[in-house]
Amino acid sequence: MSKQYETVIGLEVHVELATKTKIFCGCSTAFGAAPNTQTCPVCTGMPGSLPVLNRQVLEYAIAVGLATNCDITRYSKFDRKNYFYPDNPQNYQISQLYLPICQNGGVEIETEQGGRKIVGIHEIHMEEDAGKLIHDEWEDCSLVDYNRSGVPLIEIVSEPDMRSAEEVIAYMEKLRQVIQYLGASDCKLQEGSMRADVNLSVREAGAETFGTRTEMKNLNSFKAITRAIAGETARQIDLIEAGERVVQETRRWDDAKGESYAMRSKEDAQDYRYFPDPDLTPIRVSEEMLQEIRERQPEFRTEKMARYREEFDIPDYDIDIITGEKPLADLFEAAVALGAQPKKVSNWIMGETLRLMKEREVDAADLRFSPEHLAKLIALTETKQINSSVAKEVFEVMFEENTDPEQYVEEKGLKTVNDEGALKKAAEEVIAANPRSVEDYRNGKEKAIGFLVGQTMKAMKGKADPGAVNRLLREFLQK
Amino acid sequence: MNIANMTATQLAAAIRAGETTAVEAAEAVLAQIEKEDKKYNCYVTVDRNGALAQAKAVQEKIEAGEFSGPLAGVPVAVKDNICTEGLLTTCSSKILHNFVPAYTAEAVKNLQRAGAVILGKTNMDEFAMGSTTETSAYGPTRNPRNTAHVPGGSSGGSAAAVAAGECIYAIGSDTGGSIRQPASYCGVVGMKPTYGTVSRYGLIAYGSSLDQIGPLTKDVEDCAAVLETLASHDPKDSTSVSRADTDFTTALTRDVEGLRIGIPNDYLGEGLDGEVRTAVLQAAEVLEKKGASVERFDLSLVEYAIPAYYTIAAAEASSNLERFDGIRYGYRTEAFEGLHGMYKKSRSEGFGEEVKRRIMLGSFVLSSGYYDAYYLKALKVKALIKKAFDAAFAKYDLILGPVAPTTAPELGESLADPIRMYLGDIYTIAVNLAGLPGISVPCGEDSRGLPIGLQLIGDCFQEKTLLRAAYTYEQEVREHEQTV
C-alpha cells in the first residue's frame, strides 16, 4: 500500500424504545412471548385497521433529540415507506422521511488521541419495527411472528463524521449512555434493542470529496463493528489499489467468517414511493410540551460526575466507571441512600461486581441483585458479623440469585464466631501443632504468622475475623 | 303494512308501538331480497340466519326497554368494504373472496348499539373504484328504476337496495361521490358527512384522506337519524373529530328563511344534461320561495378537481392496497415461483382492471422523480380548492348544484371510456378534496323516468344546515305532490 487512506464513517443507529405498548396500537412490547400472542388488527395490518401514535414514543424521541442537541421539528409527519416483504404486514413501513422529529444535532466524543470532537446528528426519526421471519428448514416453509411488528424504534442518523472504529464505538457508547440515562431504551446490542448500520467509504488522505460508500448490516456487538470496519476498509482499499471501483451497495457482515458479502446494489435499489401517511395527523409539538419534556430531563452523566465529586469521597476513576453505565449509577445511589458508606459501595461495584460481570458476560442492565441486598451485605461486614472472604462468597450467590445476604448468612451459619474461648482454644491448638512455624516466627520470619492465621481460620471453618485471629496469635507467641 | 316500503323512522315507531316486531321486519325485508335480488344483484352476501338471530335479540331488548331509538329493530344493509366480524367482507374483489374480518367497524358497532339488524353486505365497485358498480367481481348491480341502467357507484348496491326495498336503509362510503352519485341515480337520499365525523376504523381504505362512511336512506329524516347514530369520536381513528353537534335530528325543521344559497356557474356549464339542469334550478326555486336567497357565483378551479382527485386517491390506494398480497388472507394464486412471483401472480389474478389501473397510476405519481410534479402538485390543488370553498362559504350558507352531469347511464356505457366515467365525478369530487359535507336529495326524473339528484354542500361541520335545507325541500315537494 503506497498511498495513505482515510476511512469515512457515518452511522444509522436503530434504538428500540422502552415503551410498554407498541407505536401504533395497544399491544404489549414485552420480549419473549409465544409467537403472535401480542398482536391485533393494527399490527398485523388487517384491512380497515388504523394506526394511532403512542404519545410516549414521541416524548422519548424528543427527549433523545434534546439530549443530543437536536432541533425539534415543531410540525412533523409520518410517511409510508412502501416495499413488499412478509415481515411487513401492510407492505409499507410507517416511518419519517420528509419531516423527521429531530434534526441537526450532535454529540461530543473523545478521540483516541485524547482530543474531543463533535459527531453530527443529521436527524432522528420515529418508525415501526417489522415482524420476525422464521425459516423452518425442516418443513421448508417460512413463518412470521408479528409480536415485534409495531415495536417503536428511533433511527439516529449521523453525519459522516467518524474516521475510525474507535470513534464509532465512542459515539455509540455516548448514545447508549444518553439514552439509558433517559430511560428511553436499555440499548442492548446483543438483544437487538440497539442496532447499527455502518456507512463507510475510503479516500486518499487529504482528498476533498468522499469515496463511494457501502452500507453494512448485521452488526450486533462492538467487536463485530470493529472487525467489520477493519474488513470493509481493507476491502475497499484493495479494490482501489487494484484499479477497480467500489460499488455502492448494501453488504451483510458475517462475523463468524470475518467477511462481508453484497446483499443488494444501488442499481436494483427499490423505489420506496415515500408519501405522508394519510391515516396519521401531522404532529404539532407545542412549546408547553417541549418545556415539560425539558423539565423532566434527568441528570446526565457530566452533571452526575460533578455531583459525585462534590458529595462522595470516592476516586475520580470510580466515578468515571460508575457513571458510565446508568444501571451502575442507579445501584450506587440506591445503596448509598440506604445508608451504606459510599466508598464501600463503590468498592463492591468496582471490585466484585465488575469482575463477575466480565467473567459471566452480564450487562449492567441485567444485574440481578438489589441495592437493598448490597447495603445489607456491606452492613454485615461493617459490623464484623462476617469476614471479607465470607462476604465475597455471599456476594457471588447474591449476584446470581439476588439472595438476601442476612438470611443466607443465617441459614448457612456463616457468621463470624465471636466466642473468645473457642478462638483461644483453636489458636492454642494450632500453636501446639505447628512448632516449626512458631519457631520460624520467633526467629523473625514474619511470614510464618500468615500460615498460623490460615490454620486457625481453617480450624474455625472460616467464620472468624482474621484480624482478631492475627492479634490473638501474636499475643500468644509474645508470651 | 308494507314493511319494505317504510322508512326507518316509521318502522322503528311501529316496532316500538308493538304493531310489528324486529323479527317480522327482518323477515319481510329478507323476503323482498329473495324476490327481487336476482334482478338487481344488490348484495354480495345476505346473512339470513344472522339477521333473524339479531332481530330476535334486538326485539327482546326493545321489549325490555333497552333500545328505544329511531333505528332499533330496523334492518340495514352494509357496503361490502366495511368490516363485519364473522361476516364475509370482499370489497367486491376476488382478492378478498374469502376474507372474514375478526372485528367490526366502529360505524357498524354504533348502529348495533342502536339496535340495528345487519342484513348483509352490498355490492360495490371493486375497492370502491368506479362510478357504476360494474367493476365488481361479483357482477354488476342494476338500477331498480330501470334495470338497463347502472345504479351508480361505488355504493351502487347500497343505493339500489334502498330503492328496491331490499333494506330499510343502508350505509356506504364516499371518496369522490360514491354515496351521493348512486343515491342520485337510484332516487334515494345519500349523505357524505364532514371528513372525520364517522370513524373510518374498519372501513377498508381506498383514499384514506378522502373516505367517509355515510347513510343512504329513503328520506332526509332517516338520513339525519342514521348519521346521528353513525357519528362518534373514535380514539382508534387519528382523523376522527370530536364534535358536540351530532344531534342531527334536531335540524329537521322546515325553515330556510334567510338562508344564503350559492349556485356555482361552474356546476351549470358544459357537459351538464339539460333535463338535470332544469330539475336542479327548479329545486333552487322551491327553496327561494321558502325564503332563501339564491344567487350564482364563480367557484373556480372546478376543472382541476378531477386530476387532483385521481392523483391523490390513486396514490393513497396504491399504498393502501399493498396489504392484499395473498400471504395472510384472501386470494393466493395456485402455482408460483418464489415470493415475488407469488405476489405478482396473486395480485394480477386477484385484482380487476380498474383497480390495477389505479394502482399503476398511484404508483407512478409517487415514484421518485415524479412525486413533486404530480402528487405534491395535486396536494397544492387540493389546498387551493379548499380555499375557494372557504371564500364561497364566507358569502353563502350552502352551495347548491347537481350531483352528476347526467342521469344513470346504461350498463356497459361507462367502462369502455374510463376518462368519461372519471369526468362524471366533477360535481362531487371537490367536496371530498375539501373535506366538506354533501347531501344528495331526489329532485325529479328525466323524460325516461330516471331519477335526478340535487346536491347541497355545506361548510365543514354544517351538516345541520344541509339537513334543514334538504328537509325543507323534501317536505315542500311532498306537500306539492299531495296537493296535485
GROMACS .gro file of C-alpha atoms in nm, chain A residues 61-280:
model
  220
   61ALA     CA    1  -3.786   1.074   2.064
   62ILE     CA    2  -3.799   1.440   2.164
   63ALA     CA    3  -3.610   1.368   2.489
   64VAL     CA    4  -3.333   1.193   2.295
   65GLY     CA    5  -3.328   1.481   2.046
   66LEU     CA    6  -3.292   1.739   2.322
   67ALA     CA    7  -3.017   1.537   2.490
   68THR     CA    8  -2.825   1.517   2.162
   69ASN     CA    9  -2.857   1.889   2.088
   70CYS     CA   10  -3.104   1.849   1.802
   71ASP     CA   11  -3.360   2.097   1.677
   72ILE     CA   12  -3.706   1.959   1.748
   73THR     CA   13  -3.929   1.973   1.441
   74ARG     CA   14  -4.241   2.155   1.554
   75TYR     CA   15  -4.453   2.033   1.263
   76SER     CA   16  -4.358   1.676   1.187
   77LYS     CA   17  -4.520   1.396   0.985
   78PHE     CA   18  -4.514   1.022   0.935
   79ASP     CA   19  -4.452   0.884   0.589
   80ARG     CA   20  -4.512   0.545   0.437
   81LYS     CA   21  -4.216   0.353   0.301
   82ASN     CA   22  -4.362   0.108   0.051
   83TYR     CA   23  -4.199  -0.230  -0.007
   84PHE     CA   24  -4.326  -0.585  -0.024
   85TYR     CA   25  -4.195  -0.830   0.234
   86PRO     CA   26  -4.383  -1.075   0.454
   87ASP     CA   27  -4.242  -0.940   0.782
   88ASN     CA   28  -4.416  -0.613   0.699
   89PRO     CA   29  -4.789  -0.690   0.713
   90GLN     CA   30  -4.911  -0.372   0.540
   91ASN     CA   31  -4.631  -0.394   0.285
   92TYR     CA   32  -4.538  -0.044   0.389
   93GLN     CA   33  -4.348   0.069   0.696
   94ILE     CA   34  -4.463   0.380   0.878
   95SER     CA   35  -4.152   0.594   0.919
   96GLN     CA   36  -4.048   0.956   0.876
   97LEU     CA   37  -3.871   1.086   0.568
   98TYR     CA   38  -3.973   1.441   0.486
   99LEU     CA   39  -4.017   1.594   0.832
  100PRO     CA   40  -3.834   1.385   1.095
  101ILE     CA   41  -3.894   1.477   1.458
  102CYS     CA   42  -3.534   1.583   1.537
  103GLN     CA   43  -3.271   1.740   1.312
  104ASN     CA   44  -2.923   1.899   1.319
  105GLY     CA   45  -2.781   1.772   1.644
  106GLY     CA   46  -2.454   1.627   1.759
  107VAL     CA   47  -2.269   1.470   2.050
  108GLU     CA   48  -1.915   1.514   2.174
  109ILE     CA   49  -1.683   1.214   2.186
  110GLU     CA   50  -1.329   1.158   2.297
  111THR     CA   51  -1.087   1.058   2.022
  112GLU     CA   52  -0.804   0.806   2.059
  113GLN     CA   53  -0.557   1.090   2.075
  114GLY     CA   54  -0.739   1.216   2.384
  115GLY     CA   55  -0.892   1.508   2.199
  116ARG     CA   56  -1.259   1.586   2.163
  117LYS     CA   57  -1.474   1.607   1.856
  118ILE     CA   58  -1.837   1.653   1.768
  119VAL     CA   59  -2.014   1.383   1.571
  120GLY     CA   60  -2.304   1.548   1.394
  121ILE     CA   61  -2.652   1.401   1.400
  122HIS     CA   62  -2.834   1.461   1.074
  123GLU     CA   63  -3.172   1.353   1.204
  124ILE     CA   64  -3.365   1.127   1.440
  125HIS     CA   65  -3.688   0.978   1.318
  126MET     CA   66  -3.956   0.753   1.462
  127GLU     CA   67  -4.068   0.433   1.293
  128GLU     CA   68  -4.221   0.091   1.350
  129ASP     CA   69  -4.027  -0.234   1.365
  130ALA     CA   70  -4.120  -0.526   1.139
  131GLY     CA   71  -4.222  -0.878   1.238
  132LYS     CA   72  -3.978  -1.167   1.254
  133LEU     CA   73  -3.946  -1.426   0.980
  134ILE     CA   74  -3.858  -1.776   1.089
  135HIS     CA   75  -3.740  -2.010   0.818
  136ASP     CA   76  -3.834  -2.363   0.903
  137GLU     CA   77  -3.576  -2.573   0.719
  138TRP     CA   78  -3.741  -2.894   0.830
  139GLU     CA   79  -4.083  -2.811   0.686
  140ASP     CA   80  -3.930  -2.599   0.407
  141CYS     CA   81  -4.152  -2.302   0.481
  142SER     CA   82  -4.134  -1.958   0.641
  143LEU     CA   83  -4.338  -1.847   0.936
  144VAL     CA   84  -4.396  -1.495   1.058
  145ASP     CA   85  -4.415  -1.376   1.418
  146TYR     CA   86  -4.578  -1.032   1.438
  147ASN     CA   87  -4.509  -0.978   1.809
  148ARG     CA   88  -4.229  -0.740   1.713
  149SER     CA   89  -4.433  -0.574   1.438
  150GLY     CA   90  -4.507  -0.221   1.555
  151VAL     CA   91  -4.248  -0.209   1.831
  152PRO     CA   92  -4.132   0.156   1.838
  153LEU     CA   93  -3.789   0.248   1.708
  154ILE     CA   94  -3.597   0.566   1.664
  155GLU     CA   95  -3.332   0.584   1.396
  156ILE     CA   96  -3.045   0.816   1.469
  157VAL     CA   97  -2.865   0.914   1.151
  158SER     CA   98  -2.519   1.062   1.200
  159GLU     CA   99  -2.321   1.279   0.964
  160PRO     CA  100  -2.018   1.107   0.803
  161ASP     CA  101  -1.801   1.247   1.081
  162MET     CA  102  -1.620   0.939   1.214
  163ARG     CA  103  -1.277   0.830   1.097
  164SER     CA  104  -1.207   0.508   1.287
  165ALA     CA  105  -1.368   0.215   1.465
  166GLU     CA  106  -1.265   0.374   1.795
  167GLU     CA  107  -1.461   0.686   1.714
  168VAL     CA  108  -1.760   0.476   1.611
  169ILE     CA  109  -1.754   0.287   1.940
  170ALA     CA  110  -1.710   0.611   2.136
  171TYR     CA  111  -2.008   0.762   1.951
  172MET     CA  112  -2.227   0.459   2.012
  173GLU     CA  113  -2.130   0.441   2.376
  174LYS     CA  114  -2.216   0.806   2.410
  175LEU     CA  115  -2.558   0.749   2.251
  176ARG     CA  116  -2.618   0.444   2.465
  177GLN     CA  117  -2.528   0.633   2.780
  178VAL     CA  118  -2.755   0.927   2.699
  179ILE     CA  119  -3.048   0.703   2.603
  180GLN     CA  120  -3.004   0.482   2.908
  181TYR     CA  121  -2.993   0.789   3.130
  182LEU     CA  122  -3.323   0.897   2.974
  183GLY     CA  123  -3.469   0.552   3.035
  184ALA     CA  124  -3.577   0.557   2.670
  185SER     CA  125  -3.418   0.220   2.595
  186ASP     CA  126  -3.190  -0.040   2.753
  187CYS     CA  127  -2.975  -0.026   2.435
  188LYS     CA  128  -2.862  -0.388   2.433
  189LEU     CA  129  -2.672  -0.468   2.117
  190GLN     CA  130  -2.691  -0.844   2.162
  191GLU     CA  131  -3.068  -0.844   2.202
  192GLY     CA  132  -3.109  -0.602   1.918
  193SER     CA  133  -3.255  -0.312   2.113
  194MET     CA  134  -2.966  -0.109   1.969
  195ARG     CA  135  -2.851  -0.185   1.615
  196ALA     CA  136  -2.615  -0.003   1.387
  197ASP     CA  137  -2.569   0.008   1.013
  198VAL     CA  138  -2.227   0.134   0.912
  199ASN     CA  139  -2.190   0.355   0.605
  200LEU     CA  140  -1.825   0.351   0.509
  201SER     CA  141  -1.607   0.488   0.233
  202VAL     CA  142  -1.235   0.543   0.195
  203ARG     CA  143  -1.048   0.822   0.024
  204GLU     CA  144  -0.689   0.927  -0.016
  205ALA     CA  145  -0.572   1.124   0.282
  206GLY     CA  146  -0.630   1.491   0.219
  207ALA     CA  147  -0.892   1.436  -0.053
  208GLU     CA  148  -1.182   1.681  -0.054
  209THR     CA  149  -1.458   1.457  -0.184
  210PHE     CA  150  -1.594   1.137  -0.038
  211GLY     CA  151  -1.539   0.800  -0.198
  212THR     CA  152  -1.823   0.564  -0.289
  213ARG     CA  153  -1.977   0.422   0.025
  214THR     CA  154  -2.120   0.089   0.119
  215GLU     CA  155  -2.368   0.016   0.393
  216MET     CA  156  -2.302  -0.275   0.627
  217LYS     CA  157  -2.573  -0.451   0.821
  218ASN     CA  158  -2.597  -0.724   1.083
  219LEU     CA  159  -2.355  -0.579   1.334
  220ASN     CA  160  -2.461  -0.683   1.681
  221SER     CA  161  -2.164  -0.618   1.904
  222PHE     CA  162  -1.891  -0.359   1.936
  223LYS     CA  163  -1.642  -0.631   1.846
  224ALA     CA  164  -1.831  -0.712   1.527
  225ILE     CA  165  -1.844  -0.343   1.440
  226THR     CA  166  -1.469  -0.304   1.493
  227ARG     CA  167  -1.392  -0.610   1.281
  228ALA     CA  168  -1.639  -0.512   1.010
  229ILE     CA  169  -1.489  -0.164   0.982
  230ALA     CA  170  -1.138  -0.307   0.952
  231GLY     CA  171  -1.255  -0.564   0.698
  232GLU     CA  172  -1.451  -0.321   0.484
  233THR     CA  173  -1.177  -0.058   0.491
  234ALA     CA  174  -0.925  -0.316   0.371
  235ARG     CA  175  -1.164  -0.447   0.103
  236GLN     CA  176  -1.226  -0.100  -0.039
  237ILE     CA  177  -0.856  -0.007  -0.034
  238ASP     CA  178  -0.773  -0.332  -0.213
  239LEU     CA  179  -1.029  -0.254  -0.480
  240ILE     CA  180  -0.895   0.096  -0.532
  241GLU     CA  181  -0.533  -0.021  -0.534
  242ALA     CA  182  -0.624  -0.282  -0.792
  243GLY     CA  183  -0.772  -0.006  -1.005
  244GLU     CA  184  -1.126  -0.128  -0.950
  245ARG     CA  185  -1.431   0.062  -0.844
  246VAL     CA  186  -1.619   0.045  -0.514
  247VAL     CA  187  -1.984  -0.031  -0.584
  248GLN     CA  188  -2.249   0.148  -0.381
  249GLU     CA  189  -2.434  -0.139  -0.221
  250THR     CA  190  -2.566  -0.289   0.098
  251ARG     CA  191  -2.345  -0.561   0.245
  252ARG     CA  192  -2.407  -0.812   0.518
  253TRP     CA  193  -2.129  -0.873   0.768
  254ASP     CA  194  -2.065  -1.233   0.860
  255ASP     CA  195  -1.881  -1.204   1.188
  256ALA     CA  196  -1.801  -1.576   1.209
  257LYS     CA  197  -1.629  -1.572   0.870
  258GLY     CA  198  -1.491  -1.224   0.922
  259GLU     CA  199  -1.610  -1.104   0.581
  260SER     CA  200  -1.900  -0.923   0.423
  261TYR     CA  201  -2.098  -1.004   0.113
  262ALA     CA  202  -2.323  -0.795  -0.109
  263MET     CA  203  -2.696  -0.802  -0.035
  264ARG     CA  204  -2.820  -0.560  -0.298
  265SER     CA  205  -2.662  -0.290  -0.508
  266LYS     CA  206  -2.793   0.056  -0.574
  267GLU     CA  207  -2.880  -0.041  -0.929
  268ASP     CA  208  -3.156  -0.270  -0.809
  269ALA     CA  209  -3.245  -0.044  -0.517
  270GLN     CA  210  -3.617  -0.015  -0.470
  271ASP     CA  211  -3.821   0.297  -0.513
  272TYR     CA  212  -3.997   0.319  -0.176
  273ARG     CA  213  -4.251   0.573  -0.302
  274TYR     CA  214  -4.250   0.761   0.027
  275PHE     CA  215  -4.552   0.981   0.092
  276PRO     CA  216  -4.716   1.124   0.404
  277ASP     CA  217  -4.933   0.866   0.582
  278PRO     CA  218  -5.291   0.993   0.548
  279ASP     CA  219  -5.403   0.782   0.844
  280LEU     CA  220  -5.192   0.983   1.089
   0.00000   0.00000   0.00000
